[in-house]
């Protein structure tokens, strides 16, 4: 059968990935977790301390989230039923959107099945417009940081925008951004600058205060202005004194802010907060909202509980704990001679190993000691910059962090 020929070409690709040792499909299966407050992953007969998760606040095992999830599914059922323009919005979805808008000090919010879906929606809708009949002008210059997340890259691809209107600026480089905006100002009506807030490989962040200054300078030079779009998936809920993310740390505001509820919020789904007009437009133009189910009501209930916790004293305390754990970890490693691939103040802490084999060997030693971390090698990072990515959580105890430091020390 001809389909066997098709399959054999797929098999060749799988073989290539296996040979290059860059495959991803052999995922670890976690059978369960031990109890709160510092849950360990159960794999086979072993328990593992988790240093490779985005659950920065430890919310996914928090009793308040589990209770809220349960109550919302009791009240609304386990699934959304249909897309919202067909069967209506559940109140828990609207409550969550309003809570997220309030949390970030914005007029309105909209939730998506994921931040990936939110990025596709925002970029497609704001770059291209919704349909052939759309009256939204698409004479837009799109300017993107060279290390932006895959969902931003794909969002720009989906918009199918002419190549000459898609530009990259050098990673975290405001001079480069200004040069791109300068070059495009006479041939484009408006510009859209898009960036990650926190960059997940190294824990570095875009200085939104500095970026805002550049954008404000060029705003008046484009007929329809310059819009700043920030995806702060790793920042929201985890970064800054009160968990407002990169905006809080670097002091600049996005016009359109994208976040996820699948990391620090301990739930799932993505969101956008912005001026009401932008959100109204997304409800009309965003295909991943209009034609795709929203998150389950239980998930929305859990996320709402996370926003409430983050807005109160408990959230503040957890953020403090996360910072203390991060400091303890970093100081412990520096003392024994480890270097970091970037000077991150975020709970993402990249230990520079510099060689793929050595990085794999260290992560194996840690795994055998009951610790989960992530090895990141070329091509995700440049050759010679291989790292072990450690992710610190407020759920870690001091003993957890000291244990990790001790094991890294032993492997030096
Ligand atoms: C910057 C960034 N944006 C978007 C996402 C996707 O988030 P979600 O899992 O909600 O789709 C991630 C997660 O990997 C991310 O790091």
Tab-separated table of C-alpha atoms and ligand atoms in Angstrom:
chain	number	residue	atom	x	y	z
A	1	UNK	CA	0.000	0.000	0.000
A	2	UNK	CA	1.252	3.482	-0.848
A	3	UNK	CA	0.627	4.665	2.673
A	4	UNK	CA	3.511	2.409	3.771
A	5	UNK	CA	5.804	4.551	1.608
A	6	UNK	CA	4.469	7.648	3.332
A	7	UNK	CA	5.028	6.019	6.745
A	8	UNK	CA	8.547	4.976	5.845
A	9	UNK	CA	9.437	8.603	5.107
A	10	UNK	CA	8.066	9.510	8.541
A	11	UNK	CA	10.137	6.683	10.038
A	12	UNK	CA	13.247	8.163	8.428
A	13	UNK	CA	12.581	11.437	10.190
A	14	UNK	CA	12.105	9.656	13.543
A	15	UNK	CA	15.396	7.819	12.948
A	16	UNK	CA	17.152	11.086	12.181
A	17	UNK	CA	15.910	12.627	15.431
A	18	UNK	CA	16.947	9.533	17.396
A	19	UNK	CA	20.419	9.507	15.854
A	20	UNK	CA	20.954	13.186	16.598
A	21	UNK	CA	19.722	12.501	20.168
A	22	UNK	CA	17.249	15.373	19.934
A	23	UNK	CA	14.025	13.334	20.152
A	24	UNK	CA	11.356	14.382	22.637
A	25	UNK	CA	8.777	11.623	22.468
A	26	UNK	CA	10.108	9.280	25.156
A	27	UNK	CA	8.453	11.249	27.929
A	28	UNK	CA	8.783	10.295	31.569
A	29	UNK	CA	5.516	8.923	32.938
A	30	UNK	CA	4.677	10.292	36.375
A	31	UNK	CA	2.323	7.942	38.191
A	32	UNK	CA	1.346	10.332	40.949
A	33	UNK	CA	2.602	12.792	43.520
A	34	UNK	CA	3.323	12.539	47.228
A	35	UNK	CA	1.499	14.808	49.645
A	36	UNK	CA	1.561	18.535	50.118
A	37	UNK	CA	3.517	20.786	50.968
A	38	UNK	CA	6.517	19.721	48.865
A	39	UNK	CA	5.100	17.114	46.512
A	40	UNK	CA	7.489	14.639	44.909
A	41	UNK	CA	6.825	12.960	41.572
A	42	UNK	CA	6.372	9.189	41.742
A	43	UNK	CA	8.105	7.420	38.832
A	44	UNK	CA	8.225	3.625	39.097
A	45	UNK	CA	9.065	2.868	42.719
A	46	UNK	CA	10.985	6.123	43.216
A	47	UNK	CA	10.074	9.601	44.458
A	48	UNK	CA	11.670	12.608	42.771
A	49	UNK	CA	12.080	16.224	43.865
A	50	UNK	CA	10.726	18.357	41.030
A	51	UNK	CA	13.090	21.049	39.738
A	52	UNK	CA	11.844	21.045	36.136
A	53	UNK	CA	8.309	22.339	36.463
A	54	UNK	CA	6.683	25.703	35.707
A	55	UNK	CA	4.529	25.363	38.837
A	56	UNK	CA	6.436	28.269	40.391
A	57	UNK	CA	3.998	28.854	43.255
A	58	UNK	CA	3.181	25.202	43.975
A	59	UNK	CA	-0.449	25.951	43.141
A	60	UNK	CA	-1.265	22.786	41.204
A	61	UNK	CA	-1.440	20.844	44.486
A	62	UNK	CA	-2.961	23.678	46.513
A	63	UNK	CA	-6.151	22.671	48.376
A	64	UNK	CA	-7.931	25.966	47.502
A	65	UNK	CA	-7.443	25.357	43.763
A	66	UNK	CA	-8.603	21.746	44.029
A	67	UNK	CA	-11.684	22.818	45.982
A	68	UNK	CA	-12.502	25.612	43.504
A	69	UNK	CA	-12.020	23.239	40.573
A	70	UNK	CA	-14.348	20.705	42.156
A	71	UNK	CA	-17.024	23.311	42.967
A	72	UNK	CA	-16.948	24.779	39.455
A	73	UNK	CA	-17.334	21.373	37.803
A	74	UNK	CA	-20.172	20.483	40.200
A	75	UNK	CA	-21.914	23.699	39.201
A	76	UNK	CA	-21.179	23.899	35.465
A	77	UNK	CA	-20.234	20.344	34.441
A	78	UNK	CA	-16.887	19.000	33.312
A	79	UNK	CA	-16.672	20.567	29.834
A	80	UNK	CA	-17.585	23.872	28.194
A	81	UNK	CA	-20.302	22.294	25.987
A	82	UNK	CA	-19.545	24.376	22.918
A	83	UNK	CA	-17.689	27.452	21.833
A	84	UNK	CA	-18.861	30.584	23.568
A	85	UNK	CA	-20.555	32.424	20.704
A	86	UNK	CA	-22.766	29.354	20.221
A	87	UNK	CA	-23.786	28.241	23.693
A	88	UNK	CA	-22.852	31.324	25.705
A	89	UNK	CA	-20.240	32.114	28.308
A	90	UNK	CA	-20.248	30.380	31.659
A	91	UNK	CA	-20.158	32.821	34.531
A	92	UNK	CA	-16.945	31.287	35.838
A	93	UNK	CA	-15.255	32.161	32.507
A	94	UNK	CA	-16.411	35.768	32.707
A	95	UNK	CA	-15.469	36.019	36.402
A	96	UNK	CA	-11.994	34.787	35.544
A	97	UNK	CA	-11.589	37.235	32.653
A	98	UNK	CA	-12.574	40.134	34.869
A	99	UNK	CA	-10.328	38.957	37.711
A	100	UNK	CA	-7.337	38.695	35.345
A	101	UNK	CA	-8.016	42.177	33.933
A	102	UNK	CA	-8.189	43.573	37.487
A	103	UNK	CA	-5.035	41.679	38.552
A	104	UNK	CA	-3.092	43.337	35.724
A	105	UNK	CA	-4.845	46.724	35.971
A	106	UNK	CA	-6.463	46.489	32.529
A	107	UNK	CA	-9.947	47.248	31.242
A	108	UNK	CA	-10.829	43.778	29.975
A	109	UNK	CA	-9.615	40.198	29.566
A	110	UNK	CA	-10.297	37.171	27.357
A	111	UNK	CA	-9.335	33.551	27.968
A	112	UNK	CA	-8.153	30.942	25.458
A	113	UNK	CA	-7.479	27.208	25.610
A	114	UNK	CA	-3.748	27.991	25.931
A	115	UNK	CA	-1.271	30.859	25.695
A	116	UNK	CA	-0.139	29.301	22.404
A	117	UNK	CA	-3.685	29.751	21.077
A	118	UNK	CA	-3.788	33.286	22.527
A	119	UNK	CA	-0.590	34.264	20.675
A	120	UNK	CA	-1.875	32.855	17.380
A	121	UNK	CA	-5.069	34.838	17.903
A	122	UNK	CA	-3.498	38.146	18.870
A	123	UNK	CA	-0.913	38.149	16.114
A	124	UNK	CA	-3.229	36.978	13.355
A	125	UNK	CA	-6.001	39.384	14.394
A	126	UNK	CA	-3.859	42.453	14.888
A	127	UNK	CA	-1.625	41.916	11.855
A	128	UNK	CA	-3.970	40.638	9.158
A	129	UNK	CA	-7.526	41.349	10.236
A	130	UNK	CA	-10.341	38.856	10.326
A	131	UNK	CA	-11.503	38.294	6.755
A	132	UNK	CA	-11.556	39.549	3.187
A	133	UNK	CA	-14.305	41.945	4.229
A	134	UNK	CA	-12.465	43.254	7.268
A	135	UNK	CA	-12.114	47.005	7.407
A	136	UNK	CA	-9.016	46.734	9.605
A	137	UNK	CA	-6.028	48.010	7.704
A	138	UNK	CA	-3.179	45.517	7.563
A	139	UNK	CA	-0.359	47.843	6.659
A	140	UNK	CA	1.563	46.714	9.718
A	141	UNK	CA	5.277	46.335	10.369
A	142	UNK	CA	5.780	43.382	12.763
A	143	UNK	CA	8.937	43.540	14.856
A	144	UNK	CA	9.907	40.504	16.927
A	145	UNK	CA	12.790	39.681	19.343
A	146	UNK	CA	15.052	37.081	17.694
A	147	UNK	CA	14.592	34.610	20.572
A	148	UNK	CA	10.829	34.836	20.914
A	149	UNK	CA	8.797	31.732	21.794
A	150	UNK	CA	7.612	29.360	19.070
A	151	UNK	CA	3.982	30.461	19.560
A	152	UNK	CA	4.936	34.024	18.586
A	153	UNK	CA	6.888	32.818	15.559
A	154	UNK	CA	3.912	30.690	14.490
A	155	UNK	CA	1.469	33.544	15.172
A	156	UNK	CA	3.378	35.714	12.726
A	157	UNK	CA	3.484	32.815	10.225
A	158	UNK	CA	-0.272	32.249	10.520
A	159	UNK	CA	-0.843	35.922	9.747
A	160	UNK	CA	0.804	35.176	6.375
A	161	UNK	CA	2.160	38.696	6.245
A	162	UNK	CA	4.503	39.827	3.452
A	163	UNK	CA	8.158	39.041	4.252
A	164	UNK	CA	9.297	42.670	3.950
A	165	UNK	CA	6.874	43.619	6.732
A	166	UNK	CA	8.274	41.047	9.207
A	167	UNK	CA	11.443	42.134	10.982
A	168	UNK	CA	13.603	40.741	13.772
A	169	UNK	CA	15.524	42.826	16.293
A	170	UNK	CA	18.547	41.536	18.197
A	171	UNK	CA	17.745	39.778	21.451
A	172	UNK	CA	17.104	42.308	24.267
A	173	UNK	CA	18.768	45.036	22.176
A	174	UNK	CA	16.911	48.368	22.208
A	175	UNK	CA	19.304	49.995	19.738
A	176	UNK	CA	18.479	47.264	17.257
A	177	UNK	CA	14.734	47.716	17.902
A	178	UNK	CA	15.028	51.482	17.314
A	179	UNK	CA	16.912	50.857	14.053
A	180	UNK	CA	14.156	48.569	12.752
A	181	UNK	CA	11.412	51.031	13.719
A	182	UNK	CA	13.352	53.902	12.151
A	183	UNK	CA	13.810	52.015	8.881
A	184	UNK	CA	10.127	51.095	8.655
A	185	UNK	CA	8.469	54.366	9.543
A	186	UNK	CA	7.947	55.762	6.052
A	187	UNK	CA	6.680	52.557	4.436
A	188	UNK	CA	4.248	51.281	7.099
A	189	UNK	CA	1.173	52.846	8.640
A	190	UNK	CA	1.666	51.213	12.020
A	191	UNK	CA	4.009	48.858	13.871
A	192	UNK	CA	3.498	45.988	16.265
A	193	UNK	CA	6.441	45.108	18.513
A	194	UNK	CA	6.195	41.652	20.055
A	195	UNK	CA	8.337	40.025	22.706
A	196	UNK	CA	8.480	37.423	25.430
A	197	UNK	CA	8.549	38.974	28.919
A	198	UNK	CA	10.685	36.284	30.570
A	199	UNK	CA	12.704	34.109	28.151
A	200	UNK	CA	12.303	30.549	29.327
A	201	UNK	CA	15.688	29.067	28.404
A	202	UNK	CA	17.848	31.407	30.482
A	203	UNK	CA	15.408	33.201	32.783
A	204	UNK	CA	16.372	36.599	31.346
A	205	UNK	CA	13.706	39.226	30.773
A	206	UNK	CA	12.976	42.024	28.356
A	207	UNK	CA	13.408	45.449	29.974
A	208	UNK	CA	9.904	46.709	29.212
A	209	UNK	CA	10.665	50.122	30.758
A	210	UNK	CA	13.405	50.705	28.170
A	211	UNK	CA	11.312	49.151	25.417
A	212	UNK	CA	8.385	51.426	26.251
A	213	UNK	CA	10.649	54.483	25.869
A	214	UNK	CA	11.692	53.399	22.360
A	215	UNK	CA	8.101	52.621	21.392
A	216	UNK	CA	6.783	55.908	22.773
A	217	UNK	CA	9.413	57.747	20.766
A	218	UNK	CA	8.267	56.087	17.533
A	219	UNK	CA	4.545	56.036	18.311
A	220	UNK	CA	4.016	59.535	16.925
A	221	UNK	CA	6.156	58.799	13.862
A	222	UNK	CA	3.811	56.080	12.561
A	223	UNK	CA	0.444	57.249	11.225
A	224	UNK	CA	-1.406	54.653	13.371
A	225	UNK	CA	1.127	54.372	16.161
A	226	UNK	CA	3.200	51.510	17.587
A	227	UNK	CA	1.687	48.767	19.738
A	228	UNK	CA	3.624	46.704	22.304
A	229	UNK	CA	2.545	43.060	22.621
A	230	UNK	CA	4.162	41.063	25.449
A	231	UNK	CA	3.842	37.341	26.115
A	232	UNK	CA	4.821	36.957	29.762
A	233	UNK	CA	3.925	33.276	30.199
A	234	UNK	CA	6.789	32.629	32.643
A	235	UNK	CA	6.482	36.005	34.377
A	236	UNK	CA	2.826	36.291	35.344
A	237	UNK	CA	2.140	34.974	38.820
A	238	UNK	CA	5.825	34.173	39.411
A	239	UNK	CA	7.884	37.292	38.965
A	240	UNK	CA	7.899	40.652	40.743
A	241	UNK	CA	7.027	41.658	44.287
A	242	UNK	CA	3.321	40.883	43.737
A	243	UNK	CA	3.529	38.454	40.799
A	244	UNK	CA	2.532	40.928	38.111
A	245	UNK	CA	5.460	39.683	36.051
A	246	UNK	CA	8.017	41.428	33.863
A	247	UNK	CA	5.988	44.647	33.798
A	248	UNK	CA	6.374	44.896	37.575
A	249	UNK	CA	10.090	44.033	37.502
A	250	UNK	CA	11.089	46.313	34.632
A	251	UNK	CA	8.514	49.092	34.910
A	252	UNK	CA	6.983	49.266	31.431
A	253	UNK	CA	3.435	48.378	30.349
A	254	UNK	CA	2.361	46.344	27.355
A	255	UNK	CA	-0.584	47.486	25.243
A	256	UNK	CA	-1.552	43.834	24.878
A	257	UNK	CA	-0.405	41.395	27.571
A	258	UNK	CA	-0.598	37.628	27.086
A	259	UNK	CA	-0.274	35.168	29.963
A	260	UNK	CA	-0.791	31.516	30.713
A	261	UNK	CA	-2.642	29.882	33.583
A	262	UNK	CA	-0.705	26.660	32.993
A	263	UNK	CA	2.476	27.693	34.807
A	264	UNK	CA	2.520	29.800	38.017
A	265	UNK	CA	-1.300	29.793	38.207
A	266	UNK	CA	-1.283	26.001	38.597
A	267	UNK	CA	-4.265	25.510	36.239
A	268	UNK	CA	-4.407	25.631	32.440
A	269	UNK	CA	-5.320	27.945	29.569
A	270	UNK	CA	-4.106	31.263	28.204
A	271	UNK	CA	-5.343	34.833	28.442
A	272	UNK	CA	-5.030	38.323	27.034
A	273	UNK	CA	-5.613	41.546	28.959
A	274	UNK	CA	-5.803	44.922	27.225
A	275	UNK	CA	-8.046	47.900	26.525
A	276	UNK	CA	-11.671	46.829	26.043
A	277	UNK	CA	-11.648	47.644	22.330
A	278	UNK	CA	-8.818	45.164	21.692
A	279	UNK	CA	-10.617	42.414	23.614
A	280	UNK	CA	-13.923	43.164	21.817
A	281	UNK	CA	-12.079	42.860	18.520
A	282	UNK	CA	-10.424	39.558	19.520
A	283	UNK	CA	-13.856	38.061	20.297
A	284	UNK	CA	-14.783	38.885	16.672
A	285	UNK	CA	-11.512	38.051	14.906
A	286	UNK	CA	-9.638	35.377	16.850
A	287	UNK	CA	-10.156	31.985	15.205
A	288	UNK	CA	-8.692	30.063	18.169
A	289	UNK	CA	-11.381	31.682	20.352
A	290	UNK	CA	-14.332	31.608	17.974
A	291	UNK	CA	-13.858	28.094	16.580
A	292	UNK	CA	-12.227	26.308	19.514
A	293	UNK	CA	-13.501	25.336	22.950
A	294	UNK	CA	-12.502	27.351	25.974
A	295	UNK	CA	-10.988	25.817	29.127
A	296	UNK	CA	-13.153	23.512	31.234
A	297	UNK	CA	-15.193	25.255	33.946
A	298	UNK	CA	-13.285	23.399	36.678
A	299	UNK	CA	-10.015	24.697	35.261
A	300	UNK	CA	-11.433	28.234	35.176
A	301	UNK	CA	-12.522	27.835	38.824
A	302	UNK	CA	-9.013	26.705	39.814
A	303	UNK	CA	-7.392	29.601	37.919
A	304	UNK	CA	-9.764	32.051	39.597
A	305	UNK	CA	-8.701	30.698	42.990
A	306	UNK	CA	-5.049	31.186	41.963
A	307	UNK	CA	-5.688	34.835	41.044
A	308	UNK	CA	-7.383	35.346	44.413
A	309	UNK	CA	-4.475	33.740	46.292
A	310	UNK	CA	-1.934	35.803	44.365
A	311	UNK	CA	-3.851	38.979	45.137
A	312	UNK	CA	-3.662	38.377	48.898
A	313	UNK	CA	-1.171	37.824	51.710
A	314	UNK	CA	-0.610	34.141	50.921
A	315	UNK	CA	0.495	34.944	47.374
A	316	UNK	CA	2.892	37.600	48.621
A	317	UNK	CA	4.347	35.136	51.111
A	318	UNK	CA	4.821	32.473	48.424
A	319	UNK	CA	6.550	34.954	46.125
A	320	UNK	CA	8.902	35.870	48.975
A	321	UNK	CA	9.591	32.187	49.558
A	322	UNK	CA	10.301	31.656	45.866
A	323	UNK	CA	12.836	34.519	45.921
A	324	UNK	CA	14.487	33.161	49.090
A	325	UNK	CA	14.727	29.655	47.582
A	326	UNK	CA	16.198	31.075	44.361
A	327	UNK	CA	18.829	33.033	46.320
A	328	UNK	CA	19.705	30.025	48.476
A	329	UNK	CA	20.168	27.861	45.393
A	330	UNK	CA	22.244	30.354	43.465
A	331	UNK	CA	24.520	31.305	46.343
A	332	UNK	CA	25.066	27.640	47.190
A	333	UNK	CA	26.168	26.835	43.641
A	334	UNK	CA	28.353	29.898	43.155
A	335	UNK	CA	30.171	29.021	46.398
A	336	UNK	CA	31.278	25.686	44.944
A	337	UNK	CA	32.401	27.181	41.629
A	338	UNK	CA	29.398	26.737	39.298
A	339	UNK	CA	28.715	29.427	36.720
A	340	UNK	CA	25.338	30.477	35.413
A	341	UNK	CA	24.482	30.800	31.734
A	342	UNK	CA	22.690	34.074	32.563
A	343	UNK	CA	22.361	36.153	35.694
A	344	UNK	CA	18.695	35.324	36.196
A	345	UNK	CA	16.661	36.753	39.077
A	346	UNK	CA	13.682	34.655	37.968
A	347	UNK	CA	13.038	31.150	39.431
A	348	UNK	CA	14.444	29.785	36.132
A	349	UNK	CA	18.121	29.250	36.958
A	350	UNK	CA	20.388	28.012	34.121
A	351	UNK	CA	23.587	26.276	35.293
A	352	UNK	CA	26.223	26.650	32.586
A	353	UNK	CA	27.874	23.325	31.793
A	354	UNK	CA	29.174	24.145	28.297
A	355	UNK	CA	29.210	20.625	26.880
A	356	UNK	CA	26.263	18.409	25.902
A	357	UNK	CA	27.758	15.201	27.293
A	358	UNK	CA	28.752	16.791	30.608
A	359	UNK	CA	25.285	18.352	30.948
A	360	UNK	CA	23.632	14.973	30.317
A	361	UNK	CA	26.010	13.319	32.814
A	362	UNK	CA	25.134	15.824	35.549
A	363	UNK	CA	21.404	15.474	34.973
A	364	UNK	CA	21.847	11.665	35.194
A	365	UNK	CA	23.664	11.980	38.529
A	366	UNK	CA	20.863	14.215	39.800
A	367	UNK	CA	18.176	11.840	38.496
A	368	UNK	CA	19.815	8.951	40.326
A	369	UNK	CA	19.736	11.097	43.462
A	370	UNK	CA	15.976	11.599	43.002
A	371	UNK	CA	16.039	15.053	41.382
A	372	UNK	CA	14.351	16.109	38.126
A	373	UNK	CA	16.013	18.886	36.085
A	374	UNK	CA	16.135	19.695	32.342
A	375	UNK	CA	19.195	19.470	30.109
A	376	UNK	CA	19.217	22.095	27.378
A	377	UNK	CA	21.658	21.719	24.510
A	378	UNK	CA	22.341	22.906	20.980
A	379	UNK	CA	20.356	23.914	18.871
A	380	UNK	CA	18.038	25.285	21.601
A	381	UNK	CA	21.050	27.138	23.034
A	382	UNK	CA	24.244	27.959	21.071
A	383	UNK	CA	26.901	25.184	20.912
A	384	UNK	CA	29.150	25.356	23.976
A	385	UNK	CA	26.392	26.947	26.080
A	386	UNK	CA	24.783	23.654	27.155
A	387	UNK	CA	22.999	24.080	30.444
A	388	UNK	CA	21.040	22.385	33.165
A	389	UNK	CA	17.852	24.353	33.656
A	390	UNK	CA	16.684	24.375	37.251
A	391	UNK	CA	13.267	25.759	38.107
A	392	UNK	CA	12.730	26.812	41.685
A	393	UNK	CA	9.293	26.809	43.292
A	394	UNK	CA	7.765	28.353	46.387
A	395	UNK	CA	6.669	24.784	47.193
A	396	UNK	CA	10.282	23.672	47.687
A	397	UNK	CA	11.406	23.437	51.282
A	398	UNK	CA	14.798	24.778	52.357
A	399	UNK	CA	15.830	21.146	52.719
A	400	UNK	CA	14.857	20.450	49.072
A	401	UNK	CA	17.051	23.288	47.829
A	402	UNK	CA	19.953	22.348	50.119
A	403	UNK	CA	19.696	18.735	48.933
A	404	UNK	CA	19.954	19.863	45.288
A	405	UNK	CA	22.945	22.105	46.051
A	406	UNK	CA	24.629	19.246	47.931
A	407	UNK	CA	24.158	16.835	45.019
A	408	UNK	CA	25.466	19.375	42.470
A	409	UNK	CA	28.462	19.950	44.743
A	410	UNK	CA	29.118	16.208	44.891
A	411	UNK	CA	29.118	16.040	41.078
A	412	UNK	CA	31.627	18.909	40.643
B	1	LIG	C1	6.764	32.434	26.281
B	1	LIG	C2	5.732	31.347	26.198
B	1	LIG	N1	4.576	31.590	25.571
B	1	LIG	C3	3.618	30.655	25.468
B	1	LIG	C4	3.786	29.410	26.021
B	1	LIG	C5	2.700	28.400	25.857
B	1	LIG	O1	1.875	28.383	26.996
B	1	LIG	P1	0.627	27.383	27.022
B	1	LIG	O2	1.132	26.099	27.577
B	1	LIG	O3	-0.399	28.046	27.889
B	1	LIG	O4	0.190	27.254	25.625
B	1	LIG	C6	4.958	29.115	26.704
B	1	LIG	C7	5.152	27.783	27.300
B	1	LIG	O5	6.008	27.041	26.958
B	1	LIG	C8	5.970	30.101	26.793
B	1	LIG	O6	7.119	29.844	27.412
